[in-house]
Coordinates of C-alpha atoms (C1' of nucleotides) in Angstrom, one line a residue:
Chain A
M1 CA -0.2 -0.2 -0.3
A2 CA 1.7 3.0 -0.8
G3 CA 2.6 5.6 1.5
I4 CA 2.8 9.3 2.6
N5 CA 6.5 11.1 3.1
K6 CA 6.7 14.2 3.0
V7 CA 8.9 17.0 4.6
I8 CA 7.9 20.7 5.6
L9 CA 11.2 23.2 6.2
I10 CA 11.8 26.7 6.5
G11 CA 15.3 27.6 7.7
N12 CA 18.6 29.1 6.8
L13 CA 21.3 27.4 4.4
G14 CA 24.2 27.4 6.8
K15 CA 26.8 26.7 3.8
D16 CA 26.7 27.6 -0.1
P17 CA 25.1 24.5 -2.0
E18 CA 28.4 22.0 -3.5
V19 CA 26.4 21.0 -7.0
R20 CA 27.8 18.3 -9.6
H21 CA 27.5 17.4 -12.9
L22 CA 27.2 14.3 -13.5
E23 CA 27.9 12.9 -16.8
G24 CA 24.8 12.7 -18.9
G25 CA 22.9 15.9 -17.8
A26 CA 21.8 15.2 -14.6
S27 CA 23.3 17.6 -11.7
V28 CA 22.7 17.2 -8.0
A29 CA 23.5 20.0 -5.2
H30 CA 23.9 19.1 -1.1
F31 CA 23.5 21.7 1.3
T32 CA 22.6 22.0 5.1
L33 CA 19.6 23.6 6.4
A34 CA 19.6 25.2 9.9
T35 CA 15.8 24.8 11.2
N36 CA 15.8 27.5 14.7
D37 CA 13.5 26.3 17.9
H38 CA 13.0 27.9 20.6
Y39 CA 11.3 27.3 24.5
K40 CA 11.1 28.3 27.7
D41 CA 12.9 26.0 30.1
K42 CA 12.2 25.1 33.8
Q43 CA 13.8 28.3 35.1
G44 CA 11.9 30.4 32.3
N45 CA 14.4 30.9 30.1
R46 CA 14.5 30.9 26.7
V47 CA 16.4 28.1 25.3
E48 CA 17.9 28.1 21.3
R49 CA 17.7 24.9 19.4
T50 CA 18.9 24.2 16.2
E51 CA 18.3 21.5 14.1
W52 CA 20.9 20.9 10.9
H53 CA 19.1 19.0 7.5
N54 CA 21.3 17.3 5.1
I55 CA 19.2 19.2 1.9
T56 CA 19.6 17.1 -1.4
A57 CA 18.5 18.7 -4.8
W58 CA 18.3 16.9 -8.7
R59 CA 18.1 18.5 -11.6
G60 CA 16.5 21.2 -12.6
L61 CA 15.9 22.1 -8.4
A62 CA 19.9 21.7 -8.5
E63 CA 20.8 24.0 -10.6
M64 CA 18.6 26.7 -9.0
A65 CA 20.6 26.1 -6.1
E66 CA 23.6 26.8 -8.0
K67 CA 22.7 29.6 -9.3
Y68 CA 20.2 31.4 -6.5
L69 CA 21.0 30.0 -3.2
K70 CA 24.1 30.8 -0.8
K71 CA 24.4 30.7 2.9
G72 CA 22.5 32.3 5.4
H73 CA 19.6 32.5 2.5
Q74 CA 15.8 31.6 4.3
V75 CA 13.7 29.0 2.0
Y76 CA 10.8 26.7 2.1
I77 CA 11.6 23.4 1.0
E78 CA 9.7 20.0 0.7
G79 CA 10.9 16.7 0.0
K80 CA 11.1 13.4 1.2
L81 CA 13.2 11.6 3.7
R82 CA 15.9 8.6 2.6
T83 CA 18.4 7.5 4.0
R84 CA 21.3 6.1 2.8
Q85 CA 23.5 3.9 3.9
Y86 CA 27.5 4.6 2.6
Q87 CA 30.8 3.3 3.9
D88 CA 32.7 5.5 6.4
K89 CA 36.9 5.3 5.9
D90 CA 37.5 2.2 8.2
N91 CA 34.9 0.3 5.9
Q92 CA 32.1 0.8 8.6
T93 CA 28.3 0.6 7.3
R94 CA 27.1 3.7 8.2
Y95 CA 23.7 5.7 7.8
I96 CA 22.7 9.1 6.2
T97 CA 19.5 11.0 6.8
E98 CA 18.4 13.7 3.3
I99 CA 15.8 15.4 2.9
V100 CA 15.2 15.2 -1.2
A101 CA 13.9 18.5 -1.9
D102 CA 10.6 18.3 -4.3
E103 CA 10.0 22.1 -4.1
I104 CA 12.4 25.0 -3.0
T105 CA 11.4 28.8 -2.6
M106 CA 13.4 31.2 -1.4
L107 CA 11.7 34.0 1.3
G108 CA 12.9 37.5 2.0
G109 CA 15.5 36.3 4.8
R110 CA 19.1 37.3 4.3
P111 CA 21.5 37.2 7.7
S112 CA 21.7 40.9 9.2
G113 CA 24.8 42.4 9.0
S114 CA 25.6 41.8 5.4
D115 CA 26.5 43.6 2.5
G116 CA 25.1 42.0 0.2
P117 CA 22.0 41.8 -1.8
A118 CA 18.3 40.7 -0.7
A119 CA 17.7 37.1 -1.9
P120 CA 17.2 37.4 -5.3
E121 CA 12.7 36.9 -4.9
Q122 CA 12.7 34.3 -7.3
A123 CA 10.6 31.0 -6.7
V124 CA 11.6 27.6 -8.5
A125 CA 8.3 24.6 -7.7
V126 CA 9.2 21.6 -10.2
A127 CA 7.4 18.3 -10.5
P128 CA 8.5 15.9 -8.1
V129 CA 12.2 14.3 -8.8
T130 CA 11.2 11.2 -10.9
F131 CA 13.0 7.9 -9.2
R132 CA 14.8 7.2 -12.1
Q133 CA 17.8 9.7 -11.2
E134 CA 17.5 8.1 -7.6
P135 CA 20.2 5.2 -8.5
E136 CA 22.5 7.8 -9.1
L137 CA 22.7 10.0 -5.7
D138 CA 23.9 5.8 -4.5
Q139 CA 28.1 6.2 -6.8
L140 CA 27.6 9.8 -4.8
P141 CA 30.1 10.6 -1.5
F142 CA 28.9 13.4 0.3
Chain B
M1 CA 14.8 33.6 13.4
A2 CA 12.3 30.6 13.9
G3 CA 12.1 27.8 11.0
I4 CA 9.7 25.2 10.5
N5 CA 10.2 21.4 10.8
K6 CA 7.5 19.4 9.6
V7 CA 7.3 15.6 8.7
I8 CA 4.1 14.1 7.9
L9 CA 4.0 10.7 7.4
I10 CA 2.0 7.5 6.7
G11 CA 2.8 4.4 6.8
N12 CA 2.9 0.8 9.3
L13 CA 5.0 -0.3 12.0
G14 CA 7.5 -2.3 11.0
K15 CA 7.2 -4.1 14.7
D16 CA 5.3 -3.3 17.8
P17 CA 6.4 -0.1 19.7
E18 CA 8.8 -0.2 22.8
V19 CA 7.8 1.7 25.6
R20 CA 9.8 3.2 28.6
H21 CA 8.8 4.4 31.5
L22 CA 11.2 6.9 33.1
E23 CA 11.9 8.3 36.4
G24 CA 9.6 10.7 37.4
G25 CA 6.5 9.9 35.4
A26 CA 7.3 10.1 31.7
S27 CA 7.0 7.5 29.3
V28 CA 8.7 7.0 26.2
A29 CA 7.6 5.1 22.7
H30 CA 10.3 3.8 20.2
F31 CA 9.5 2.2 16.7
T32 CA 9.8 2.0 12.8
L33 CA 7.8 3.4 10.4
A34 CA 8.1 1.8 6.8
T35 CA 6.4 4.3 3.8
N36 CA 6.1 2.4 0.2
D37 CA 6.1 4.2 -2.7
H38 CA 6.8 3.2 -6.3
Y39 CA 7.7 4.4 -9.6
K40 CA 8.7 2.5 -12.4
D41 CA 12.2 2.6 -14.1
K42 CA 13.5 2.8 -17.6
Q43 CA 11.7 -0.4 -18.9
G44 CA 8.3 0.2 -17.7
N45 CA 8.5 -2.4 -14.6
R46 CA 7.0 -0.8 -11.7
V47 CA 9.5 -0.8 -8.7
E48 CA 8.7 -0.9 -4.6
R49 CA 10.8 1.3 -2.6
T50 CA 10.4 1.0 1.2
E51 CA 12.1 3.8 3.3
W52 CA 12.0 3.0 6.6
H53 CA 11.7 6.0 9.8
N54 CA 12.5 5.9 13.5
I55 CA 9.9 7.4 15.3
T56 CA 10.0 7.8 18.7
A57 CA 6.5 9.1 20.9
W58 CA 6.5 11.3 24.2
R59 CA 4.1 11.0 27.0
G60 CA 1.2 10.7 26.1
L61 CA 1.7 9.9 22.9
A62 CA 3.6 6.9 24.0
E63 CA 0.8 5.5 26.1
M64 CA -0.8 5.7 23.1
A65 CA 1.1 3.7 21.2
E66 CA 1.7 1.4 23.9
K67 CA -1.5 0.0 23.9
Y68 CA -3.0 0.8 20.4
L69 CA -0.2 0.5 18.3
K70 CA 0.7 -2.9 16.7
K71 CA 3.1 -4.7 13.9
G72 CA 1.9 -3.9 10.7
H73 CA -0.8 -1.0 11.5
Q74 CA -1.0 2.0 9.1
V75 CA -0.4 4.8 10.8
Y76 CA -0.8 9.1 10.1
I77 CA 2.4 10.6 12.0
E78 CA 2.8 14.5 12.5
G79 CA 6.9 15.2 13.9
K80 CA 10.1 17.4 13.8
L81 CA 13.0 16.0 12.1
R82 CA 15.7 15.2 15.2
T83 CA 19.0 13.9 14.7
R84 CA 20.7 13.0 18.2
Q85 CA 24.6 11.5 18.7
Y86 CA 25.2 8.5 20.5
Q87 CA 28.5 6.5 21.0
D88 CA 28.7 3.6 19.2
K89 CA 30.5 0.5 20.7
D90 CA 33.7 0.9 19.6
N91 CA 33.2 4.4 21.3
Q92 CA 33.1 6.3 17.5
T93 CA 30.2 9.5 17.1
R94 CA 27.2 8.2 15.4
Y95 CA 24.6 10.0 14.8
I96 CA 20.2 8.5 14.1
T97 CA 17.9 10.8 12.6
E98 CA 14.5 10.5 14.1
I99 CA 11.0 11.5 13.9
V100 CA 9.5 13.1 17.5
A101 CA 5.9 12.6 16.8
D102 CA 3.7 15.4 17.5
E103 CA 0.3 13.4 16.5
I104 CA -0.7 10.0 15.2
T105 CA -3.8 9.2 13.8
M106 CA -4.7 5.2 13.5
L107 CA -6.2 4.6 9.9
G108 CA -7.7 1.5 9.0
G109 CA -5.7 -0.7 7.5
R110 CA -3.8 -3.5 8.4
P111 CA -1.9 -6.6 7.4
S112 CA -3.8 -8.6 4.8
G113 CA -4.2 -12.2 5.8
S114 CA -4.3 -11.0 9.6
D115 CA -6.5 -13.4 11.7
G116 CA -6.0 -10.3 14.5
P117 CA -9.0 -7.6 14.9
A118 CA -8.7 -5.1 12.9
A119 CA -7.5 -1.9 14.4
P120 CA -9.1 -0.3 17.0
E121 CA -10.9 3.1 15.2
Q122 CA -9.3 5.5 17.2
A123 CA -7.5 8.4 16.8
V124 CA -4.7 10.3 19.6
A125 CA -4.0 13.5 18.8
V126 CA -2.1 16.1 21.3
A127 CA -0.3 19.2 21.1
P128 CA 3.0 19.2 20.7
V129 CA 6.1 17.4 22.7
T130 CA 7.5 20.0 24.4
F131 CA 10.7 20.2 24.6
R132 CA 11.2 20.6 28.0
Q133 CA 11.1 16.3 28.5
E134 CA 14.0 16.3 25.4
P135 CA 16.8 16.1 27.0
E136 CA 15.8 13.1 29.0
L137 CA 16.0 11.8 25.2
D138 CA 19.6 12.3 25.4
Q139 CA 20.0 9.8 28.3
L140 CA 18.1 6.6 26.4
P141 CA 19.8 3.8 24.9
F142 CA 18.1 3.2 21.0
Chain C
M1 CA 7.4 36.4 -4.2
A2 CA 6.0 32.9 -4.6
G3 CA 4.0 31.6 -1.6
I4 CA 2.8 28.2 -0.4
N5 CA -0.5 26.9 -0.3
K6 CA -1.0 23.4 0.7
V7 CA -4.0 21.9 1.8
I8 CA -3.5 18.2 3.2
L9 CA -6.4 16.3 4.0
I10 CA -7.6 12.7 5.4
G11 CA -11.3 12.1 5.3
N12 CA -14.3 9.8 3.4
L13 CA -15.7 10.4 0.3
G14 CA -19.8 11.8 1.0
K15 CA -20.2 10.6 -2.8
D16 CA -19.6 9.3 -5.3
P17 CA -16.7 11.7 -7.4
E18 CA -19.1 13.2 -10.6
V19 CA -16.9 12.6 -13.6
R20 CA -17.0 15.6 -17.0
H21 CA -14.8 14.4 -20.1
L22 CA -14.0 18.1 -21.3
E23 CA -13.9 18.9 -25.1
G24 CA -10.1 18.6 -26.2
G25 CA -9.6 15.8 -23.6
A26 CA -9.4 17.0 -20.2
S27 CA -11.0 15.4 -17.3
V28 CA -12.8 16.6 -14.3
A29 CA -14.2 15.4 -11.0
H30 CA -15.7 16.7 -8.4
F31 CA -16.6 15.5 -4.6
T32 CA -17.1 16.3 -1.3
L33 CA -14.8 14.7 1.8
A34 CA -15.4 15.0 5.0
T35 CA -12.8 15.1 7.8
N36 CA -13.7 13.8 11.2
D37 CA -12.3 15.8 14.7
H38 CA -13.4 15.0 18.3
Y39 CA -13.1 17.2 21.3
K40 CA -14.4 17.1 25.1
D41 CA -16.7 19.7 25.9
K42 CA -16.3 21.9 29.3
Q43 CA -18.8 19.2 30.5
G44 CA -15.8 16.3 29.5
N45 CA -18.5 14.5 27.1
R46 CA -17.3 13.1 23.7
V47 CA -18.7 15.9 20.7
E48 CA -18.0 14.7 17.0
R49 CA -17.1 17.2 14.6
T50 CA -17.4 16.9 10.9
E51 CA -15.6 19.3 8.2
W52 CA -17.2 19.1 4.7
H53 CA -15.3 19.6 2.1
N54 CA -15.2 20.3 -2.3
I55 CA -12.4 18.5 -3.5
T56 CA -12.0 18.9 -7.8
A57 CA -9.7 16.6 -9.2
W58 CA -8.3 17.0 -13.1
R59 CA -7.3 15.0 -15.6
G60 CA -5.1 11.8 -14.9
L61 CA -6.4 12.3 -11.4
A62 CA -10.1 12.9 -12.6
E63 CA -9.7 9.4 -14.0
M64 CA -8.2 8.0 -11.2
A65 CA -10.6 9.1 -9.3
E66 CA -13.9 8.3 -11.9
K67 CA -12.6 4.3 -11.7
Y68 CA -11.2 3.5 -8.2
L69 CA -13.2 6.1 -5.6
K70 CA -16.4 5.1 -4.2
K71 CA -18.8 7.2 -1.4
G72 CA -17.0 6.1 2.0
H73 CA -13.5 5.6 1.1
Q74 CA -10.9 6.9 3.3
V75 CA -7.9 8.8 0.7
Y76 CA -5.4 11.0 1.6
I77 CA -5.3 14.2 -0.1
E78 CA -2.7 16.8 -1.0
G79 CA -3.3 19.7 -3.3
K80 CA -4.2 23.6 -3.0
L81 CA -6.9 26.2 -1.9
R82 CA -9.0 27.4 -4.8
T83 CA -12.1 30.7 -4.4
R84 CA -14.0 30.8 -7.1
Q85 CA -16.6 33.4 -8.3
Y86 CA -20.0 31.9 -9.9
Q87 CA -24.0 33.4 -10.2
D88 CA -26.2 31.4 -8.4
K89 CA -30.2 31.6 -10.0
D90 CA -30.7 35.2 -8.2
N91 CA -27.8 36.4 -10.5
Q92 CA -25.9 36.6 -6.7
T93 CA -21.6 36.7 -7.2
R94 CA -21.4 33.8 -4.2
Y95 CA -18.1 32.0 -3.7
I96 CA -17.0 28.1 -3.5
T97 CA -13.8 27.7 -1.7
E98 CA -12.2 24.1 -3.3
I99 CA -9.3 21.7 -2.9
V100 CA -7.8 21.3 -6.2
A101 CA -5.7 17.5 -5.6
D102 CA -2.2 17.7 -6.7
E103 CA -2.2 14.0 -5.2
I104 CA -4.7 11.0 -4.1
T105 CA -3.8 8.2 -2.2
M106 CA -6.1 5.8 -0.9
L107 CA -5.9 4.3 2.1
G108 CA -7.5 1.1 3.5
G109 CA -10.7 3.0 5.5
R110 CA -13.8 1.9 4.2
P111 CA -17.2 3.0 6.0
S112 CA -17.6 0.9 8.7
G113 CA -20.8 -1.3 8.6
S114 CA -20.2 -1.7 5.1
D115 CA -21.6 -4.2 3.8
G116 CA -19.4 -3.8 0.6
P117 CA -15.6 -4.4 -0.4
A118 CA -12.3 -2.9 1.1
A119 CA -11.2 -0.2 -0.8
P120 CA -8.9 -1.9 -3.6
E121 CA -5.5 -1.0 -2.0
Q122 CA -4.4 0.9 -4.3
A123 CA -2.9 4.7 -4.7
V124 CA -2.3 7.0 -7.2
A125 CA 0.1 10.1 -7.4
V126 CA 0.5 12.7 -10.4
A127 CA 2.7 15.6 -10.6
P128 CA 0.8 18.8 -9.7
V129 CA -1.8 20.1 -12.0
T130 CA -1.0 22.7 -14.4
F131 CA -1.7 25.4 -14.2
R132 CA -2.6 25.9 -17.7
Q133 CA -5.6 23.0 -17.2
E134 CA -7.3 25.8 -14.7
P135 CA -8.6 28.5 -17.1
E136 CA -11.7 25.3 -17.8
L137 CA -12.2 25.4 -13.9
D138 CA -14.3 28.3 -14.4
Q139 CA -16.7 26.9 -17.4
L140 CA -17.5 24.3 -15.0
P141 CA -20.7 24.4 -13.5
F142 CA -20.4 23.3 -9.8
Chain D
M1 CA -12.5 7.5 12.3
A2 CA -10.6 10.5 13.0
G3 CA -9.4 12.4 10.0
I4 CA -7.0 15.4 9.1
N5 CA -7.2 18.8 8.3
K6 CA -4.2 20.9 7.6
V7 CA -3.4 23.6 5.8
I8 CA 0.2 25.1 5.8
L9 CA 0.3 28.6 4.0
I10 CA 3.3 31.4 3.0
G11 CA 2.1 34.8 1.6
N12 CA 1.9 38.0 2.6
L13 CA -1.4 39.6 4.5
G14 CA -3.9 41.9 2.8
K15 CA -4.5 43.9 5.7
D16 CA -4.0 44.9 9.4
P17 CA -6.1 42.0 11.3
E18 CA -9.3 42.8 13.1
V19 CA -9.6 41.7 16.5
R20 CA -12.4 41.5 18.8
H21 CA -11.9 41.0 22.7
L22 CA -14.5 39.1 23.5
E23 CA -16.3 39.4 26.5
G24 CA -15.0 36.2 28.9
G25 CA -11.1 36.9 28.3
A26 CA -11.2 35.1 24.8
S27 CA -9.7 37.0 21.6
V28 CA -10.3 36.3 18.2
A29 CA -8.6 38.2 15.1
H30 CA -9.5 38.6 11.4
F31 CA -7.1 39.2 8.5
T32 CA -6.6 38.6 5.0
L33 CA -3.7 36.1 3.2
A34 CA -2.4 36.3 0.0
T35 CA -0.4 33.3 -1.6
N36 CA 0.9 34.2 -5.2
D37 CA 1.7 31.7 -7.9
H38 CA 3.3 32.0 -11.1
Y39 CA 2.9 29.5 -14.3
K40 CA 3.7 30.1 -18.0
D41 CA 0.9 30.7 -20.6
K42 CA 0.9 28.0 -23.3
Q43 CA 2.3 30.7 -25.6
G44 CA 5.2 31.2 -22.5
N45 CA 4.1 34.3 -21.4
R46 CA 4.4 34.7 -16.9
V47 CA 1.0 34.4 -15.7
E48 CA 1.0 35.1 -12.2
R49 CA -2.0 33.9 -10.2
T50 CA -3.0 35.3 -6.6
E51 CA -5.3 33.4 -4.1
W52 CA -7.1 35.5 -0.9
H53 CA -7.6 33.0 1.9
N54 CA -9.8 34.1 5.1
I55 CA -7.5 33.4 8.5
T56 CA -9.2 33.3 11.8
A57 CA -6.6 33.4 15.3
W58 CA -7.9 32.6 18.5
R59 CA -6.3 33.5 22.3
G60 CA -2.5 33.8 22.4
L61 CA -2.4 33.7 18.4
A62 CA -5.0 36.4 18.1
E63 CA -3.0 38.7 20.7
M64 CA 0.3 37.6 18.6
A65 CA -1.4 39.2 15.6
E66 CA -2.7 42.5 17.1
K67 CA 0.7 42.8 18.1
Y68 CA 3.0 42.5 15.9
L69 CA 1.0 41.3 12.0
K70 CA 0.7 44.5 9.7
K71 CA -0.4 44.8 6.1
G72 CA 2.3 42.9 4.0
H73 CA 4.0 41.3 6.6
Q74 CA 4.6 38.1 5.0
V75 CA 3.9 34.9 7.3
Y76 CA 4.2 31.2 8.0
I77 CA 0.1 29.9 8.4
E78 CA -0.5 26.4 9.5
G79 CA -4.3 25.6 10.2
K80 CA -7.6 23.8 9.5
L81 CA -9.9 25.0 6.9
R82 CA -13.3 25.4 8.4
T83 CA -16.7 26.6 6.2
R84 CA -19.4 28.5 8.4
Q85 CA -23.0 29.3 7.4
Y86 CA -24.1 33.2 8.0
Q87 CA -27.2 35.1 6.6
D88 CA -26.2 37.6 4.4
K89 CA -28.6 40.9 4.1
D90 CA -31.3 39.5 2.5
N91 CA -31.8 36.6 5.1
Q92 CA -30.0 34.2 2.4
T93 CA -28.0 31.1 4.0
R94 CA -24.3 31.8 2.7
Y95 CA -21.5 30.0 3.4
I96 CA -18.0 31.4 4.3
T97 CA -14.0 29.4 4.4
E98 CA -11.8 29.9 6.9
I99 CA -8.2 29.2 8.3
V100 CA -8.4 28.1 11.7
A101 CA -4.5 29.1 12.5
D102 CA -2.7 26.6 14.7
E103 CA 0.7 28.2 14.9
I104 CA 1.7 31.8 12.8
T105 CA 5.3 32.3 12.0
M106 CA 7.1 35.7 10.5
L107 CA 9.1 35.1 8.1
G108 CA 11.2 37.7 6.4
G109 CA 9.5 39.6 3.9
R110 CA 8.2 42.7 3.7
P111 CA 6.2 44.3 1.0
S112 CA 8.0 45.9 -1.7
G113 CA 8.5 49.5 -2.0
S114 CA 7.4 49.6 1.6
D115 CA 9.4 52.3 3.8
G116 CA 8.2 50.5 6.8
P117 CA 10.6 48.8 9.0
A118 CA 11.1 45.0 8.4
A119 CA 8.4 42.7 10.1
P120 CA 9.9 42.2 13.4
E121 CA 12.1 38.8 13.0
Q122 CA 10.0 37.1 15.7
A123 CA 8.0 34.0 15.9
V124 CA 5.4 32.7 18.0
A125 CA 3.2 29.0 17.9
V126 CA 0.9 27.8 20.3
A127 CA -1.2 24.9 20.6
P128 CA -3.9 24.2 19.0
V129 CA -6.7 26.2 19.8
T130 CA -9.0 24.0 21.6
F131 CA -12.4 23.6 20.1
R132 CA -13.9 24.7 22.9
Q133 CA -13.8 28.1 21.8
E134 CA -14.6 27.7 18.7
P135 CA -19.1 28.2 19.7
E136 CA -18.1 31.6 19.8
L137 CA -17.3 31.8 16.3
D138 CA -20.6 31.3 15.6
Q139 CA -21.5 34.4 16.8
L140 CA -19.1 37.1 14.8
P141 CA -20.1 38.7 12.5
F142 CA -17.0 38.4 9.7
Chain E
dT1 C1' 10.7 -4.8 10.1
dT2 C1' 5.9 -3.0 7.3
dT3 C1' 2.4 -3.2 3.3
dT4 C1' 0.5 -4.0 -1.4
Chain F
dT1 C1' 27.6 25.1 9.4
dT2 C1' 22.1 29.2 9.6
dT3 C1' 19.2 32.7 11.2
dT4 C1' 17.2 35.8 15.6

DNA sequence: TTTT
DNA sequence: TTTT
């Protein structure tokens, strides 16, 4: 029976996207995204908490990421959870959980104190990355 | 700036929930959830793909999971992504990404060929698990 | 600046879909969906509440609805909110808010007390209905 | 069987919130939110489309809206669909569909061409508005 | 390890 | 490693 696997994030890029152009024409981008939350602890103090997410974007979304997304930009991302295995340097099996993006929308935010221009007010939405490209994902070092 | 960190899943439990009742009265449940997807490959064959998710539920949701959720049941889960560090048996730092549930709703599905009764048609929704309980999470072996 | 307009529903069809096959080959389906909720009132009694939604599905999703969806079936629907104007019989302008489906997944549930067979456990997900078809929506009586 | 009724919007306020302080201490806010989308038509021209949503917020969220939200501000809203009946001036029954907010997060954006200061970069998230307050909604003119 |  |  088919299921649903959906992630919705609003956060800030921790670094510029790293984009690889694969043989065959497909592109893939990786970056990290911070989502910030806060709560009051038992003493009533405000406590900040940041969660870091590994984002992967394919094809048109990878090219959009390469062109428009920079460290610090605020984005909305919709995608799917995907956990991959890989072998670490000691040949141990390790797991990494990523969000494979289906849609990325740029929001207005930018780092305070930034001298640069605001994030271009643009948005990209594509049809879900088809699973045909996914086997290529397994060949990638992260 | 506050962000959004939201996960929506519909899938089937891979095993019965494991529930721990902590000192102080809180409970925590862990289980795995499979979300199934399918696509056509380049040859037009239907290919199945299953993604496994680690689910954590606290307090009232943990007790609901203990009482009502069994291996194979189909559920809707809404929650947040959270990546924790832990030390493996070789004292290496490892990471695990979990979905901390804010809401669990039982759906009608059950394993075909099951002799048992259908999933009770019940649902539980609670206010978001407050972050005050989360430090306890770090004390848990998984 | 681009925005986000997303609706996620799990509920039961209030009637069989009504499907129209338009000139030019496109199809459109309409049906209503009930989402049930419950809460405790001040006296602690359980109170049921049903919300009814107008669902519209285009093209492949309309054909899927025509073939597989029946009154009482439980479905997951993801889509967009859209409010249309129309003229009522007294030539007054009226508004109706619909959910235009991007994805429909059949869940296992069926009406309690139903003698009929369970919903076929099948699922369909398509790329978002492109906006090119939407002008046609305005020509439809509902 | 319980269902799911969830709306996720990112858009800009069409006007300042109108807030009413009810007898008994509860507050309720109303405002409209525009979500913008765009697509290419058959001739390849970029076409803009704006959808307007009626937002209702209760209690703590209403007070947050009153204090912090202004016309033009960009927000993330999560809530539930709710369709209410009312009698129009000719005593005809009419329907209006609203999004009852469960969570509002302020984003960095502000109207282009605005001379005013940026939206304060603050966020509020509350537990879902309990249904106990909802009967009061029916007493409100909109 | 689920489900179809 | 972001942001406030």
